PDB file of C-alpha atoms in Angstrom:
ATOM      1  CA  MET A   1    -100.247  92.625  37.706  1.00 60.00           C
ATOM      2  CA  SER A   2    -101.462  90.954  34.521  1.00 68.00           C
ATOM      3  CA  GLY A   3    -101.198  87.160  34.423  1.00 74.00           C
ATOM      4  CA  THR A   4    -100.815  87.182  30.636  1.00 82.00           C
ATOM      5  CA  ARG A   5     -97.996  89.718  30.705  1.00 81.00           C
ATOM      6  CA  LEU A   6     -96.302  87.845  33.544  1.00 79.00           C
ATOM      7  CA  VAL A   7     -96.421  84.549  31.640  1.00 86.00           C
ATOM      8  CA  PHE A   8     -95.086  86.246  28.504  1.00 87.00           C
ATOM      9  CA  SER A   9     -92.247  88.033  30.283  1.00 87.00           C
ATOM     10  CA  GLY A  10     -91.316  84.922  32.282  1.00 87.00           C
ATOM     11  CA  SER A  11     -91.345  82.789  29.131  1.00 90.00           C
ATOM     12  CA  LEU A  12     -89.205  85.331  27.305  1.00 90.00           C
ATOM     13  CA  LEU A  13     -86.704  85.374  30.179  1.00 90.00           C
ATOM     14  CA  LEU A  14     -86.507  81.569  30.279  1.00 92.00           C
ATOM     15  CA  PHE A  15     -86.213  81.304  26.486  1.00 92.00           C
ATOM     16  CA  ALA A  16     -83.394  83.877  26.487  1.00 92.00           C
ATOM     17  CA  ILE A  17     -81.430  81.748  28.971  1.00 92.00           C
ATOM     18  CA  ILE A  18     -82.023  78.548  26.985  1.00 92.00           C
ATOM     19  CA  PHE A  19     -81.183  80.337  23.716  1.00 91.00           C
ATOM     20  CA  THR A  20     -77.926  81.860  24.985  1.00 90.00           C
ATOM     21  CA  CYS A  21     -76.330  79.537  27.538  1.00 89.00           C
ATOM     22  CA  ASN A  22     -74.316  76.441  26.683  1.00 86.00           C
ATOM     23  CA  HIS A  23     -76.047  73.181  27.575  1.00 88.00           C
ATOM     24  CA  HIS A  24     -74.503  69.806  28.484  1.00 85.00           C
ATOM     25  CA  LEU A  25     -73.004  69.332  24.997  1.00 84.00           C
ATOM     26  CA  GLY A  26     -71.000  72.548  25.198  1.00 80.00           C
ATOM     27  CA  PHE A  27     -72.971  74.833  22.875  1.00 83.00           C
ATOM     28  CA  SER A  28     -76.294  76.639  22.975  1.00 85.00           C
ATOM     29  CA  VAL A  29     -79.721  76.090  21.477  1.00 87.00           C
ATOM     30  CA  GLY A  30     -79.301  79.476  19.818  1.00 87.00           C
ATOM     31  CA  ASP A  31     -76.215  78.274  17.936  1.00 84.00           C
ATOM     32  CA  SER A  32     -78.184  75.274  16.655  1.00 82.00           C
ATOM     33  CA  LEU A  33     -81.186  77.387  15.636  1.00 86.00           C
ATOM     34  CA  LEU A  34     -79.061  79.875  13.722  1.00 82.00           C
ATOM     35  CA  LEU A  35     -77.198  77.110  11.895  1.00 79.00           C
ATOM     36  CA  SER A  36     -80.490  75.393  11.017  1.00 79.00           C
ATOM     37  CA  ILE A  37     -81.563  78.464   9.039  1.00 82.00           C
ATOM     38  CA  GLY A  38     -78.157  78.903   7.417  1.00 77.00           C
ATOM     39  CA  ILE A  39     -76.736  81.634   9.655  1.00 76.00           C
ATOM     40  CA  SER A  40     -73.319  81.215  11.253  1.00 76.00           C
ATOM     41  CA  PRO A  41     -73.274  81.906  15.026  1.00 76.00           C
ATOM     42  CA  TYR A  42     -70.179  84.032  14.370  1.00 73.00           C
ATOM     43  CA  THR A  43     -69.804  86.997  12.008  1.00 69.00           C
ATOM     44  CA  LYS A  44     -66.449  85.827  10.664  1.00 63.00           C
ATOM     45  CA  ALA A  45     -64.661  82.526  10.143  1.00 54.00           C
ATOM     46  CA  TYR A  46     -64.668  79.650  12.612  1.00 50.00           C
ATOM     47  CA  VAL A  47     -65.136  80.998  16.182  1.00 53.00           C
ATOM     48  CA  SER A  48     -64.067  84.516  15.314  1.00 54.00           C
ATOM     49  CA  GLY A  49     -65.844  87.815  15.140  1.00 63.00           C
ATOM     50  CA  VAL A  50     -68.998  88.725  17.063  1.00 72.00           C
ATOM     51  CA  HIS A  51     -70.911  85.805  18.605  1.00 75.00           C
ATOM     52  CA  ILE A  52     -74.372  86.531  17.185  1.00 81.00           C
ATOM     53  CA  THR A  53     -76.074  84.103  19.554  1.00 84.00           C
ATOM     54  CA  VAL A  54     -74.904  86.024  22.613  1.00 85.00           C
ATOM     55  CA  PHE A  55     -75.736  89.363  20.967  1.00 83.00           C
ATOM     56  CA  PHE A  56     -79.390  88.383  20.400  1.00 87.00           C
ATOM     57  CA  GLY A  57     -79.618  86.386  23.619  1.00 88.00           C
ATOM     58  CA  LEU A  58     -78.520  89.232  25.855  1.00 89.00           C
ATOM     59  CA  GLY A  59     -81.079  91.485  24.193  1.00 89.00           C
ATOM     60  CA  MET A  60     -83.890  89.028  24.894  1.00 91.00           C
ATOM     61  CA  LEU A  61     -82.573  88.443  28.412  1.00 92.00           C
ATOM     62  CA  ALA A  62     -82.603  92.161  29.203  1.00 91.00           C
ATOM     63  CA  CYS A  63     -86.145  92.581  27.840  1.00 92.00           C
ATOM     64  CA  GLY A  64     -87.451  89.500  29.631  1.00 89.00           C
ATOM     65  CA  TYR A  65     -85.859  90.506  32.920  1.00 89.00           C
ATOM     66  CA  TYR A  66     -87.156  94.075  32.729  1.00 90.00           C
ATOM     67  CA  LEU A  67     -90.717  93.016  31.886  1.00 89.00           C
ATOM     68  CA  ALA A  68     -90.838  90.221  34.481  1.00 88.00           C
ATOM     69  CA  ARG A  69     -89.447  92.472  37.219  1.00 89.00           C
ATOM     70  CA  LYS A  70     -91.932  95.206  36.305  1.00 88.00           C
ATOM     71  CA  GLU A  71     -94.890  92.802  36.512  1.00 85.00           C
ATOM     72  CA  ILE A  72     -93.826  91.263  39.824  1.00 88.00           C
ATOM     73  CA  MET A  73     -92.856  94.539  41.511  1.00 86.00           C
ATOM     74  CA  THR A  74     -96.409  95.723  42.189  1.00 83.00           C
ATOM     75  CA  LYS A  75     -97.444  92.634  44.177  1.00 84.00           C
ATOM     76  CA  TYR A  76     -94.175  90.968  45.196  1.00 82.00           C
ATOM     77  CA  PRO A  77     -91.540  93.714  45.511  1.00 83.00           C
ATOM     78  CA  LEU A  78     -89.073  91.544  47.446  1.00 87.00           C
ATOM     79  CA  VAL A  79     -89.194  88.832  44.773  1.00 84.00           C
ATOM     80  CA  ALA A  80     -88.719  91.467  42.084  1.00 84.00           C
ATOM     81  CA  LYS A  81     -85.679  92.944  43.834  1.00 87.00           C
ATOM     82  CA  THR A  82     -84.011  89.528  44.172  1.00 88.00           C
ATOM     83  CA  LEU A  83     -85.002  88.255  40.713  1.00 88.00           C
ATOM     84  CA  TRP A  84     -81.503  88.956  39.410  1.00 89.00           C
ATOM     85  CA  ILE A  85     -80.081  86.446  41.908  1.00 91.00           C
ATOM     86  CA  ALA A  86     -82.318  83.688  40.553  1.00 90.00           C
ATOM     87  CA  VAL A  87     -81.329  84.599  36.986  1.00 91.00           C
ATOM     88  CA  VAL A  88     -77.605  84.503  37.804  1.00 92.00           C
ATOM     89  CA  ILE A  89     -77.961  81.137  39.566  1.00 93.00           C
ATOM     90  CA  LEU A  90     -79.904  79.666  36.640  1.00 92.00           C
ATOM     91  CA  ILE A  91     -77.387  80.927  34.073  1.00 92.00           C
ATOM     92  CA  SER A  92     -74.337  79.725  36.012  1.00 92.00           C
ATOM     93  CA  ASN A  93     -75.842  76.266  36.589  1.00 92.00           C
ATOM     94  CA  TYR A  94     -77.597  75.795  33.250  1.00 92.00           C
ATOM     95  CA  SER A  95     -75.081  73.316  31.808  1.00 90.00           C
ATOM     96  CA  PHE A  96     -75.083  71.285  35.030  1.00 91.00           C
ATOM     97  CA  MET A  97     -78.881  71.231  35.148  1.00 93.00           C
ATOM     98  CA  THR A  98     -79.280  70.077  31.547  1.00 92.00           C
ATOM     99  CA  ASP A  99     -76.698  67.357  32.137  1.00 90.00           C
ATOM    100  CA  LYS A 100     -78.634  66.003  35.132  1.00 91.00           C
ATOM    101  CA  LEU A 101     -81.904  66.266  33.206  1.00 91.00           C
ATOM    102  CA  MET A 102     -80.534  63.906  30.571  1.00 90.00           C
ATOM    103  CA  TYR A 103     -80.173  61.158  33.182  1.00 90.00           C
ATOM    104  CA  VAL A 104     -83.944  61.343  33.646  1.00 89.00           C
ATOM    105  CA  VAL A 105     -84.841  61.697  29.966  1.00 89.00           C
ATOM    106  CA  LYS A 106     -82.595  58.819  28.837  1.00 90.00           C
ATOM    107  CA  TRP A 107     -82.999  56.546  31.861  1.00 88.00           C
ATOM    108  CA  GLY A 108     -84.525  53.683  29.857  1.00 86.00           C
ATOM    109  CA  ALA A 109     -82.736  54.387  26.553  1.00 87.00           C
ATOM    110  CA  THR A 110     -80.729  51.674  24.803  1.00 85.00           C
ATOM    111  CA  GLY A 111     -77.908  51.548  22.269  1.00 85.00           C
ATOM    112  CA  LEU A 112     -76.879  54.729  20.500  1.00 87.00           C
ATOM    113  CA  SER A 113     -79.806  56.710  21.886  1.00 88.00           C
ATOM    114  CA  SER A 114     -78.337  56.462  25.385  1.00 90.00           C
ATOM    115  CA  ILE A 115     -75.003  58.034  24.415  1.00 91.00           C
ATOM    116  CA  SER A 116     -74.034  61.684  24.270  1.00 91.00           C
ATOM    117  CA  TYR A 117     -70.710  62.980  23.019  1.00 91.00           C
ATOM    118  CA  SER A 118     -69.117  66.270  24.067  1.00 88.00           C
ATOM    119  CA  GLN A 119     -67.440  67.362  20.843  1.00 88.00           C
ATOM    120  CA  ASN A 120     -66.205  70.671  22.237  1.00 84.00           C
ATOM    121  CA  ASP A 121     -64.276  68.837  24.963  1.00 85.00           C
ATOM    122  CA  SER A 122     -62.424  66.503  22.587  1.00 91.00           C
ATOM    123  CA  SER A 123     -59.072  66.730  20.810  1.00 92.00           C
ATOM    124  CA  CYS A 124     -56.610  64.547  18.890  1.00 94.00           C
ATOM    125  CA  THR A 125     -52.907  64.737  18.203  1.00 94.00           C
ATOM    126  CA  TYR A 126     -52.030  62.895  14.993  1.00 92.00           C
ATOM    127  CA  GLN A 127     -49.009  61.760  12.994  1.00 91.00           C
ATOM    128  CA  VAL A 128     -48.906  60.508   9.410  1.00 88.00           C
ATOM    129  CA  TYR A 129     -45.667  58.798   8.345  1.00 87.00           C
ATOM    130  CA  PRO A 130     -44.127  58.564   4.847  1.00 85.00           C
ATOM    131  CA  ASN A 131     -44.852  54.807   4.712  1.00 86.00           C
ATOM    132  CA  GLY A 132     -48.576  55.460   5.139  1.00 83.00           C
ATOM    133  CA  GLN A 133     -48.860  54.556   8.806  1.00 90.00           C
ATOM    134  CA  ALA A 134     -51.103  56.890  10.764  1.00 91.00           C
ATOM    135  CA  ARG A 135     -51.466  57.345  14.514  1.00 93.00           C
ATOM    136  CA  ALA A 136     -53.798  59.460  16.612  1.00 94.00           C
ATOM    137  CA  THR A 137     -54.030  59.980  20.352  1.00 95.00           C
ATOM    138  CA  CYS A 138     -57.422  61.382  21.272  1.00 95.00           C
ATOM    139  CA  GLU A 139     -58.967  62.747  24.432  1.00 94.00           C
ATOM    140  CA  LEU A 140     -62.695  62.073  24.240  1.00 92.00           C
ATOM    141  CA  LEU A 141     -65.668  62.635  26.511  1.00 92.00           C
ATOM    142  CA  LEU A 142     -68.663  60.304  26.133  1.00 92.00           C
ATOM    143  CA  LYS A 143     -71.601  59.864  28.480  1.00 92.00           C
ATOM    144  CA  ASN A 144     -73.968  56.965  28.973  1.00 92.00           C
ATOM    145  CA  TYR A 145     -77.147  58.418  30.463  1.00 93.00           C
ATOM    146  CA  SER A 146     -79.073  55.129  30.566  1.00 91.00           C
ATOM    147  CA  ASN A 147     -79.332  52.488  33.296  1.00 90.00           C
ATOM    148  CA  SER A 148     -77.581  49.800  31.224  1.00 90.00           C
ATOM    149  CA  SER A 149     -74.022  49.449  29.961  1.00 91.00           C
ATOM    150  CA  VAL A 150     -73.195  50.140  26.311  1.00 91.00           C
ATOM    151  CA  ALA A 151     -70.378  48.588  24.279  1.00 91.00           C
ATOM    152  CA  ALA A 152     -69.380  50.973  21.499  1.00 93.00           C
ATOM    153  CA  MET A 153     -66.813  51.048  18.702  1.00 93.00           C
ATOM    154  CA  VAL A 154     -65.410  54.531  18.199  1.00 95.00           C
ATOM    155  CA  LYS A 155     -63.050  56.229  15.777  1.00 94.00           C
ATOM    156  CA  PRO A 156     -62.268  59.873  15.024  1.00 94.00           C
ATOM    157  CA  ASP A 157     -62.750  61.477  11.628  1.00 91.00           C
ATOM    158  CA  LEU A 158     -59.614  63.591  11.263  1.00 89.00           C
ATOM    159  CA  ALA A 159     -60.545  65.049   7.891  1.00 86.00           C
ATOM    160  CA  GLY A 160     -64.033  65.968   9.084  1.00 85.00           C
ATOM    161  CA  SER A 161     -62.525  67.661  12.123  1.00 86.00           C
ATOM    162  CA  TYR A 162     -60.186  69.811  10.024  1.00 84.00           C
ATOM    163  CA  ARG A 163     -61.884  73.136   9.267  1.00 75.00           C
ATOM    164  CA  TYR A 164     -59.830  74.261   6.253  1.00 72.00           C
ATOM    165  CA  GLN A 165     -60.755  72.076   3.315  1.00 65.00           C
ATOM    166  CA  ASP A 166     -58.765  73.641   0.485  1.00 63.00           C
ATOM    167  CA  ASP A 167     -55.161  72.780   1.262  1.00 69.00           C
ATOM    168  CA  PRO A 168     -52.804  69.770   0.969  1.00 70.00           C
ATOM    169  CA  LEU A 169     -53.206  68.825   4.640  1.00 75.00           C
ATOM    170  CA  SER A 170     -56.938  68.364   4.155  1.00 76.00           C
ATOM    171  CA  GLU A 171     -56.291  66.047   1.200  1.00 76.00           C
ATOM    172  CA  SER A 172     -53.833  64.009   3.246  1.00 78.00           C
ATOM    173  CA  LEU A 173     -56.199  63.680   6.197  1.00 81.00           C
ATOM    174  CA  GLN A 174     -59.030  62.624   3.897  1.00 83.00           C
ATOM    175  CA  SER A 175     -56.969  59.614   2.884  1.00 84.00           C
ATOM    176  CA  VAL A 176     -56.457  58.509   6.511  1.00 87.00           C
ATOM    177  CA  GLU A 177     -58.594  55.595   7.652  1.00 89.00           C
ATOM    178  CA  LEU A 178     -58.233  54.828  11.345  1.00 92.00           C
ATOM    179  CA  ASP A 179     -59.363  51.561  12.894  1.00 94.00           C
ATOM    180  CA  ALA A 180     -62.219  51.689  15.389  1.00 94.00           C
ATOM    181  CA  ILE A 181     -61.517  50.571  18.941  1.00 93.00           C
ATOM    182  CA  PRO A 182     -63.961  49.355  21.621  1.00 94.00           C
ATOM    183  CA  VAL A 183     -65.114  51.455  24.551  1.00 93.00           C
ATOM    184  CA  LYS A 184     -67.382  50.169  27.308  1.00 92.00           C
ATOM    185  CA  LEU A 185     -69.652  52.805  28.800  1.00 91.00           C
ATOM    186  CA  GLU A 186     -70.951  51.856  32.218  1.00 91.00           C
ATOM    187  CA  PRO A 187     -74.513  52.830  33.263  1.00 92.00           C
ATOM    188  CA  ARG A 188     -74.941  56.533  34.090  1.00 91.00           C
ATOM    189  CA  MET A 189     -71.216  57.105  33.806  1.00 90.00           C
ATOM    190  CA  THR A 190     -68.900  59.485  31.948  1.00 90.00           C
ATOM    191  CA  PHE A 191     -65.962  58.179  29.948  1.00 90.00           C
ATOM    192  CA  THR A 192     -63.055  60.590  29.817  1.00 89.00           C
ATOM    193  CA  GLY A 193     -59.631  59.460  28.722  1.00 85.00           C
ATOM    194  CA  LYS A 194     -57.000  59.053  26.038  1.00 90.00           C
ATOM    195  CA  LEU A 195     -57.471  56.499  23.290  1.00 93.00           C
ATOM    196  CA  GLU A 196     -54.782  55.376  20.844  1.00 94.00           C
ATOM    197  CA  PHE A 197     -55.877  54.881  17.227  1.00 95.00           C
ATOM    198  CA  SER A 198     -53.899  53.532  14.284  1.00 93.00           C
ATOM    199  CA  GLY A 199     -54.563  53.154  10.587  1.00 91.00           C
ATOM    200  CA  LEU A 200     -53.336  53.834   7.062  1.00 90.00           C
ATOM    201  CA  ALA A 201     -53.154  56.844   4.758  1.00 86.00           C
ATOM    202  CA  GLN A 202     -53.735  56.104   1.071  1.00 82.00           C
ATOM    203  CA  ARG A 203     -52.014  59.349   0.043  1.00 74.00           C
ATOM    204  CA  PRO A 204     -49.348  59.714   2.734  1.00 67.00           C
ATOM    205  CA  LEU A 205     -47.925  63.134   3.435  1.00 72.00           C
ATOM    206  CA  GLN A 206     -45.655  63.314   6.447  1.00 77.00           C
ATOM    207  CA  VAL A 207     -47.580  65.608   8.776  1.00 81.00           C
ATOM    208  CA  SER A 208     -48.397  65.948  12.449  1.00 83.00           C
ATOM    209  CA  GLY A 209     -50.523  68.246  14.489  1.00 88.00           C
ATOM    210  CA  LYS A 210     -53.477  68.660  16.811  1.00 90.00           C
ATOM    211  CA  LEU A 211     -57.188  68.978  16.119  1.00 90.00           C
ATOM    212  CA  ASP A 212     -59.991  70.112  18.415  1.00 89.00           C
ATOM    213  CA  ASP A 213     -63.751  69.529  18.247  1.00 88.00           C
ATOM    214  CA  ILE A 214     -63.333  66.012  16.924  1.00 91.00           C
ATOM    215  CA  VAL A 215     -65.978  64.495  14.668  1.00 92.00           C
ATOM    216  CA  LEU A 216     -66.559  61.003  16.046  1.00 93.00           C
ATOM    217  CA  ASP A 217     -67.950  57.850  14.430  1.00 93.00           C
ATOM    218  CA  VAL A 218     -69.671  55.625  17.001  1.00 93.00           C
ATOM    219  CA  ALA A 219     -71.146  52.178  16.363  1.00 93.00           C
ATOM    220  CA  VAL A 220     -73.305  50.138  18.754  1.00 91.00           C
ATOM    221  CA  ASP A 221     -74.759  46.711  17.878  1.00 87.00           C
ATOM    222  CA  GLY A 222     -74.101  47.175  14.174  1.00 82.00           C
ATOM    223  CA  THR A 223     -75.678  50.628  13.997  1.00 85.00           C
ATOM    224  CA  ASN A 224     -73.477  53.665  13.691  1.00 87.00           C
ATOM    225  CA  THR A 225     -73.798  57.416  13.792  1.00 89.00           C
ATOM    226  CA  VAL A 226     -71.412  60.292  13.251  1.00 89.00           C
ATOM    227  CA  PHE A 227     -71.385  62.882  16.010  1.00 88.00           C
ATOM    228  CA  ASP A 228     -70.721  66.119  14.185  1.00 85.00           C
ATOM    229  CA  TYR A 229     -72.631  69.000  15.702  1.00 75.00           C
ATOM    230  CA  ASP A 230     -71.015  71.539  13.350  1.00 64.00           C
ATOM    231  CA  ILE A 231     -70.944  73.967  16.250  1.00 56.00           C
ATOM    232  CA  PRO A 232     -68.112  76.423  17.016  1.00 51.00           C
TER     233      PRO A 232
END
């Protein structure tokens, strides 16, 4: 058994899991890496076609598993034969593990740096009226990983959450400006619930509907950020 080969195969196996599996924010490191170099994680339009991340990830996972098992088999045959169990457990609990890790990493964080937003677990139903009034009821999931409470002002970006930019609905949503509302995030707690937003549309078009994967504007102590992971 070669120590170098064992380290390489083990690292490849671990990287394949990290690359492929969804972490605490609901998408994978592989999706982020592909997008960072200008490659869509999917072969077709938004969340359709072959998921390239999984395609590459499974290939690396198979290679890493085969090489690691081969290296361990000569000296630790029982470990090699049960390696698949450890891999399955790690894959099935990866999101949970990364979520708990964040409580350690962000224990002493303050302000915006202590907050995480699960965009894939959010949605809004909206209504724009002929008189310009706009309403949105949103289900949002925010987490405060730090050991201190955070008072945040939040509001959804309906236009940014709409994936088809070249139609009249997109133009109408772009004119909607919703008012931010306060949310208090207790220490090491998850906020999940419905929030009611209201505002005005400068170019009103009577429409209603539902949006998923909501882009969210969050402000804390005068500093704001827009959570838009651009991930299917």
